[in-house]
Tab-separated table of C-alpha atoms in Angstrom:
chain	number	residue	atom	x	y	z
T	221	MET	CA	21.913	24.102	15.359
T	222	ASN	CA	22.142	27.065	13.193
T	223	THR	CA	19.038	29.098	12.320
T	224	ALA	CA	20.927	31.912	10.203
T	225	THR	CA	19.673	31.673	6.549
T	226	THR	CA	22.785	29.994	4.816
T	227	SER	CA	23.904	30.046	1.153
T	228	PRO	CA	23.960	27.319	-0.683
T	229	ALA	CA	27.996	27.691	-1.936
T	230	SER	CA	28.148	26.781	1.973
T	231	PRO	CA	26.109	24.249	3.193
T	232	THR	CA	25.548	23.922	6.971
T	233	PRO	CA	27.221	20.590	7.505
T	234	PRO	CA	25.540	17.541	9.564
T	235	ALA	CA	26.416	17.003	13.258
T	236	SER	CA	29.177	14.481	13.066
T	237	PRO	CA	28.617	10.991	14.569
T	238	ALA	CA	30.529	11.514	17.514
T	239	SER	CA	28.005	14.286	18.728
T	240	ARG	CA	25.444	12.506	18.372
T	241	SER	CA	23.520	10.566	21.720
T	242	SER	CA	22.956	7.107	22.119
T	243	PRO	CA	20.872	4.779	20.763
T	244	GLY	CA	17.619	4.214	18.699
T	245	SER	CA	14.891	3.596	17.109
T	246	PRO	CA	12.257	4.844	14.921
T	247	SER	CA	9.584	6.447	16.790
T	248	SER	CA	10.418	4.146	20.352
T	249	PRO	CA	11.266	6.123	23.688
T	250	PRO	CA	13.752	5.911	25.366
T	251	SER	CA	15.935	4.179	22.779
T	252	SER	CA	14.726	6.093	19.878
T	253	THR	CA	15.382	8.448	17.394
T	254	GLY	CA	13.232	10.669	14.947
T	255	TYR	CA	12.621	8.604	11.824
T	256	VAL	CA	12.942	12.020	9.956
T	257	HIS	CA	11.051	10.961	6.705
T	258	GLY	CA	7.994	10.453	8.412
T	259	TYR	CA	4.846	8.192	8.170
T	260	SER	CA	3.034	9.461	5.321
T	261	ALA	CA	1.000	6.913	2.870
T	262	ASP	CA	3.516	9.194	0.344
T	263	GLU	CA	6.721	7.923	2.418
T	264	SER	CA	5.137	4.261	2.347
T	265	ARG	CA	4.351	4.855	-1.524
T	266	ARG	CA	8.120	6.218	-2.534
T	267	LEU	CA	9.426	2.974	0.200
T	268	GLY	CA	7.583	1.356	-2.637
T	269	ASP	CA	8.072	2.644	-4.955
T	270	GLN	CA	12.117	2.257	-3.865
T	271	ALA	CA	12.034	-1.057	-3.220
T	272	ASP	CA	10.680	-2.424	-6.513
T	273	THR	CA	13.055	-0.249	-8.396
T	274	LEU	CA	15.831	-1.539	-6.830
T	275	ALA	CA	15.184	-4.818	-6.156
T	276	THR	CA	17.358	-6.870	-8.280
T	277	LEU	CA	20.375	-4.712	-7.386
T	278	LEU	CA	19.998	-4.419	-3.925
T	279	HIS	CA	18.895	-8.639	-3.430
T	280	ALA	CA	21.271	-9.998	-5.585
T	281	GLY	CA	23.217	-12.465	-4.209
T	282	THR	CA	20.892	-12.637	-0.963
T	283	SER	CA	18.882	-15.920	-0.370
T	284	TYR	CA	17.882	-18.062	2.092
T	285	ALA	CA	17.479	-21.897	2.526
T	286	ALA	CA	13.842	-23.283	2.846
T	287	GLY	CA	13.741	-23.731	6.211
T	288	SER	CA	16.006	-21.372	7.236
T	289	ARG	CA	14.867	-19.569	10.159
T	290	VAL	CA	15.482	-15.645	8.594
T	291	LEU	CA	14.789	-11.890	10.672
T	292	GLU	CA	14.100	-8.271	9.062
T	293	VAL	CA	15.130	-6.253	11.608
T	294	GLY	CA	13.161	-2.715	11.078
T	295	CYS	CA	10.589	-4.064	8.591
T	296	GLY	CA	8.903	-0.903	8.024
T	297	VAL	CA	5.794	-1.319	5.721
T	298	GLY	CA	6.800	-4.488	4.286
T	299	ALA	CA	8.720	-3.066	1.231
T	300	GLN	CA	11.943	-5.322	1.411
T	301	THR	CA	9.275	-8.093	2.681
T	302	VAL	CA	7.937	-8.575	-0.215
T	303	HIS	CA	11.321	-9.336	-1.928
T	304	LEU	CA	12.743	-11.213	0.524
T	305	LEU	CA	9.789	-13.623	0.432
T	306	THR	CA	9.861	-13.847	-3.553
T	307	GLY	CA	13.131	-14.665	-3.365
T	308	SER	CA	13.229	-16.802	-0.339
T	309	PRO	CA	10.408	-19.130	-1.206
T	310	GLY	CA	10.201	-22.093	2.000
T	311	ALA	CA	12.028	-19.894	4.259
T	312	LEU	CA	10.516	-19.280	7.960
T	313	LEU	CA	10.592	-15.207	7.753
T	314	THR	CA	9.709	-13.821	10.885
T	315	ALA	CA	9.388	-9.878	10.425
T	316	VAL	CA	9.835	-6.947	13.386
T	317	ASP	CA	9.017	-3.184	13.406
T	318	VAL	CA	8.618	-0.739	16.041
T	319	SER	CA	5.622	0.932	14.703
T	320	ALA	CA	2.419	-0.879	14.669
T	321	ASP	CA	1.113	1.450	11.750
T	322	SER	CA	3.776	0.126	9.567
T	323	LEU	CA	3.460	-3.934	10.632
T	324	ALA	CA	-0.948	-3.386	9.483
T	325	ARG	CA	0.641	-1.488	6.196
T	326	ALA	CA	3.266	-4.261	5.717
T	327	ARG	CA	1.061	-6.800	6.239
T	328	ALA	CA	-1.394	-5.549	3.195
T	329	ARG	CA	1.483	-5.153	1.143
T	330	VAL	CA	2.235	-8.577	1.591
T	331	ALA	CA	-0.744	-10.470	1.362
T	332	ALA	CA	-1.944	-8.392	-1.578
T	333	GLN	CA	1.754	-9.078	-3.723
T	334	VAL	CA	2.874	-12.454	-2.255
T	335	PRO	CA	-0.295	-13.860	-1.283
T	336	GLY	CA	-0.506	-17.071	0.933
T	337	ALA	CA	3.322	-16.222	2.517
T	338	GLU	CA	3.209	-16.866	5.753
T	339	VAL	CA	5.739	-14.154	8.079
T	340	GLU	CA	5.716	-14.127	11.805
T	341	TRP	CA	4.565	-10.022	12.568
T	342	ARG	CA	6.563	-8.448	15.454
T	343	CYS	CA	5.544	-5.130	17.309
T	344	ALA	CA	9.509	-4.872	18.943
T	345	ASP	CA	12.375	-3.232	19.648
T	346	LEU	CA	15.540	-3.220	17.846
T	347	PHE	CA	17.155	-3.015	21.856
T	348	ALA	CA	14.633	-5.302	22.818
T	349	LEU	CA	14.004	-8.083	20.652
T	350	PRO	CA	10.926	-10.454	22.666
T	351	PHE	CA	13.500	-14.053	21.194
T	352	ALA	CA	15.690	-16.073	22.706
T	353	ASP	CA	19.229	-16.711	22.154
T	354	ASP	CA	20.358	-17.613	18.643
T	355	SER	CA	16.868	-17.936	17.848
T	356	PHE	CA	17.467	-17.243	13.838
T	357	ASP	CA	19.825	-18.522	10.944
T	358	HIS	CA	20.149	-15.345	9.189
T	359	LEU	CA	19.290	-11.507	9.540
T	360	PHE	CA	18.624	-8.661	6.917
T	361	VAL	CA	18.665	-5.100	7.837
T	362	CYS	CA	18.005	-2.165	5.633
T	363	PHE	CA	17.439	0.936	6.087
T	364	VAL	CA	17.429	0.831	9.407
T	365	LEU	CA	21.318	1.709	11.251
T	366	GLU	CA	20.933	5.367	9.139
T	367	HIS	CA	18.035	5.951	11.526
T	368	LEU	CA	19.525	4.783	14.753
T	369	ARG	CA	21.968	6.948	17.122
T	370	ASP	CA	24.158	4.116	18.094
T	371	PRO	CA	24.584	1.725	15.238
T	372	ARG	CA	27.371	-0.354	16.438
T	373	ARG	CA	25.122	-1.419	19.726
T	374	ALA	CA	22.725	-2.259	17.943
T	375	LEU	CA	24.612	-4.363	15.262
T	376	ALA	CA	25.978	-5.755	18.614
T	377	GLY	CA	22.603	-6.629	20.458
T	378	LEU	CA	21.354	-8.441	17.594
T	379	ARG	CA	24.748	-11.313	17.494
T	380	ARG	CA	22.180	-12.768	20.330
T	381	VAL	CA	19.652	-13.680	18.529
T	382	LEU	CA	21.717	-14.531	15.784
T	383	ARG	CA	22.956	-18.702	15.780
T	384	PRO	CA	27.132	-18.543	15.982
T	385	GLY	CA	27.658	-19.391	11.999
T	386	GLY	CA	24.503	-17.616	11.227
T	387	THR	CA	24.756	-14.449	8.172
T	388	LEU	CA	23.797	-10.803	8.490
T	389	THR	CA	23.176	-8.879	5.817
T	390	VAL	CA	23.258	-4.493	5.592
T	391	VAL	CA	21.983	-2.243	2.959
T	392	GLU	CA	22.107	1.226	3.907
T	393	GLY	CA	22.514	4.783	1.294
T	394	ASP	CA	25.315	7.311	1.463
T	395	HIS	CA	23.820	10.557	0.624
T	396	GLY	CA	27.405	11.770	-0.068
T	397	SER	CA	27.201	9.802	-3.221
T	398	ALA	CA	24.193	11.556	-4.655
T	399	PHE	CA	26.036	13.410	-8.005
T	400	PHE	CA	24.376	14.235	-11.053
T	401	HIS	CA	24.518	16.617	-14.244
T	402	PRO	CA	23.587	19.841	-14.267
T	403	ASP	CA	25.279	20.303	-11.109
T	404	SER	CA	23.744	22.578	-8.839
T	405	ALA	CA	25.390	24.267	-5.732
T	406	PHE	CA	21.382	24.541	-4.704
T	407	ALA	CA	20.679	20.959	-5.495
T	408	ARG	CA	23.797	20.230	-2.843
T	409	ALA	CA	22.850	22.462	-0.535
T	410	THR	CA	19.324	21.083	-0.543
T	411	ILE	CA	19.968	17.977	-0.092
T	412	ASP	CA	23.149	18.857	2.444
T	413	ARG	CA	19.658	20.051	4.146
T	414	GLN	CA	18.140	16.464	5.054
T	415	ILE	CA	21.544	15.714	5.556
T	416	ALA	CA	21.345	18.079	8.477
T	417	LEU	CA	17.773	16.986	9.735
T	418	GLN	CA	18.267	13.519	10.249
T	419	ALA	CA	21.922	14.360	11.741
T	420	ALA	CA	19.637	16.490	14.283
T	421	ALA	CA	17.375	13.482	14.273
T	422	GLY	CA	20.377	11.687	15.897
T	423	GLY	CA	20.466	9.690	12.754
T	424	ASP	CA	23.520	9.513	9.731
T	425	ALA	CA	22.671	9.824	6.088
T	426	LEU	CA	26.239	8.801	5.188
T	427	ILE	CA	26.020	5.966	6.857
T	428	GLY	CA	27.119	3.678	3.944
T	429	ARG	CA	30.147	4.569	3.711
T	430	ARG	CA	30.659	2.949	7.460
T	431	LEU	CA	29.539	-0.286	7.101
T	432	GLN	CA	33.021	-2.243	7.290
T	433	PRO	CA	34.292	-0.205	10.726
T	434	LEU	CA	30.579	-0.801	12.591
T	435	LEU	CA	30.542	-4.334	11.349
T	436	THR	CA	33.509	-5.461	12.917
T	437	ALA	CA	33.580	-3.461	15.918
T	438	ALA	CA	30.118	-5.026	16.994
T	439	GLY	CA	32.457	-8.272	16.505
T	440	PHE	CA	30.737	-9.822	13.572
T	441	ALA	CA	33.206	-11.728	11.681
T	442	GLU	CA	34.053	-12.318	7.656
T	443	VAL	CA	32.785	-8.739	6.741
T	444	VAL	CA	32.397	-8.044	2.916
T	445	VAL	CA	30.206	-4.892	1.848
T	446	GLU	CA	30.304	-3.630	-1.716
T	447	PRO	CA	29.072	-0.743	-3.436
T	448	ARG	CA	25.695	-0.964	-5.670
T	449	THR	CA	25.436	1.853	-7.371
T	450	VAL	CA	22.473	3.537	-9.273
T	451	TYR	CA	22.971	5.565	-12.535
T	452	ALA	CA	20.134	6.958	-14.371
T	453	ASP	CA	19.970	9.049	-17.617
T	454	GLU	CA	16.977	8.599	-20.357
T	455	SER	CA	18.081	5.769	-21.596
T	456	ARG	CA	17.320	4.638	-17.915
T	457	PRO	CA	13.807	6.023	-17.902
T	458	ASP	CA	12.443	3.069	-15.248
T	459	LEU	CA	15.264	4.307	-12.894
T	460	VAL	CA	14.595	8.066	-13.942
T	461	GLU	CA	11.272	7.551	-12.626
T	462	GLY	CA	11.274	5.169	-10.153
T	463	PHE	CA	14.237	5.940	-8.412
T	464	THR	CA	15.748	9.475	-9.216
T	465	ARG	CA	12.291	10.959	-8.999
T	466	ALA	CA	9.887	8.972	-7.240
T	467	THR	CA	12.579	7.969	-4.163
T	468	PHE	CA	15.471	10.564	-3.575
T	469	ILE	CA	13.630	13.440	-5.427
T	470	ALA	CA	10.539	12.802	-3.517
T	471	MET	CA	12.635	12.054	-0.157
T	472	ILE	CA	14.108	15.325	-0.264
T	473	GLU	CA	11.315	17.058	-1.155
T	474	ALA	CA	9.116	15.414	1.793
T	475	VAL	CA	11.514	17.529	4.462
T	476	ARG	CA	11.002	20.715	3.099
T	477	GLU	CA	8.267	22.400	5.992
T	478	ASP	CA	10.637	20.808	8.627
T	479	ALA	CA	13.915	22.340	6.629
T	480	LEU	CA	12.092	25.922	7.055
T	481	ALA	CA	11.183	25.412	10.496
T	482	THR	CA	14.606	25.346	11.602
T	483	GLY	CA	16.170	28.077	9.556
T	484	LEU	CA	18.464	25.760	7.367
T	485	THR	CA	17.420	27.592	4.162
T	486	ASP	CA	15.035	29.821	3.168
T	487	PRO	CA	11.889	29.242	0.801
T	488	ALA	CA	13.643	30.790	-2.864
T	489	ALA	CA	17.065	28.852	-2.127
T	490	TRP	CA	15.042	25.765	-1.661
T	491	ASP	CA	13.026	26.356	-3.911
T	492	ARG	CA	16.063	26.747	-6.151
T	493	GLY	CA	17.453	23.565	-4.871
T	494	MET	CA	14.822	21.649	-5.631
T	495	ALA	CA	14.020	22.455	-9.390
T	496	ASP	CA	17.828	22.091	-9.686
T	497	LEU	CA	17.714	18.329	-8.606
T	498	ARG	CA	14.316	17.667	-10.452
T	499	ARG	CA	16.527	19.088	-13.535
T	500	THR	CA	18.494	15.951	-13.208
T	501	ALA	CA	15.715	13.966	-13.865
T	502	GLU	CA	14.267	15.798	-17.408
T	503	ALA	CA	15.782	15.091	-20.690
T	504	GLY	CA	19.502	15.653	-20.531
T	505	GLY	CA	20.082	15.292	-16.953
T	506	THR	CA	22.143	12.216	-14.986
T	507	PHE	CA	22.069	11.235	-11.646
T	508	HIS	CA	23.779	8.621	-9.363
T	509	TYR	CA	24.006	7.171	-5.946
T	510	THR	CA	25.874	4.512	-4.743
T	511	PHE	CA	24.539	2.037	-1.824
T	512	PHE	CA	26.797	0.080	0.183
T	513	LYS	CA	25.621	-4.224	0.713
T	514	GLY	CA	27.406	-5.596	3.752
T	515	THR	CA	27.502	-9.329	5.044
T	516	ALA	CA	28.851	-11.160	7.748
T	517	VAL	CA	29.004	-14.362	9.679
T	518	ASN	CA	28.195	-14.412	13.928
T	519	PRO	CA	31.926	-15.944	15.262
T	520	PRO	CA	31.319	-18.247	18.136
T	521	ARG	CA	30.442	-16.538	21.703
């Protein structure tokens, strides 16, 4: 990692996927990678803001029949679990995460927002799922692959617990799709610092663009990937607040100390970048970001 201070005009590029070692799942050695966003209460709140603001965008087209067996892989603090439950009443949902603390927060969130919902909660590493072969009809994986050292291996392994003919839904972002007005080299460089930190932790903040080849390489069939775009300006105040400020900018702000400690930037450049990024959420500012949603079928083994 470059320890010299770099200029905003020439940000340090993230490590390429080929340079990352294999496989991972947040906070679970030895197969884990670091979860660059951390596990603070602020991060839990940010995940909730993100899920609630983007529920219609990301969950449109996703619903499971009553009685179907659904596994949410990497449920985290339950931000997406709430929307899976409300969108698929009667589905038999199992939610798995490697962090016991996150599972406790997920239980509390679901109890508060979807009273009476029944969920089977399991603490487990996605590379060693404690389920028999063909246990589920559907898998849902949201914002998980971006944190793994070997997402292809993770996807291939998930096929074991998914019945033949069962479906997989995957949602990921791509920080390279962020563009905004007023444009700023300082703001773009600040985003690049977060990308670099995630790459150094073994993840890939640009993974959205790779979903189709990853799913295909993992052995899935009928792979379809489509963009889900967020565009926010002052005519859409809910998105400005819920996504631009509370989701994206909050995520970048959270890695300030790590970016400084690793020498990726200096305080003046970072603060200028964040000021310019916040400007995009003010009057006259605009912000664009693309998520990618993939669906696939598990073929006969």
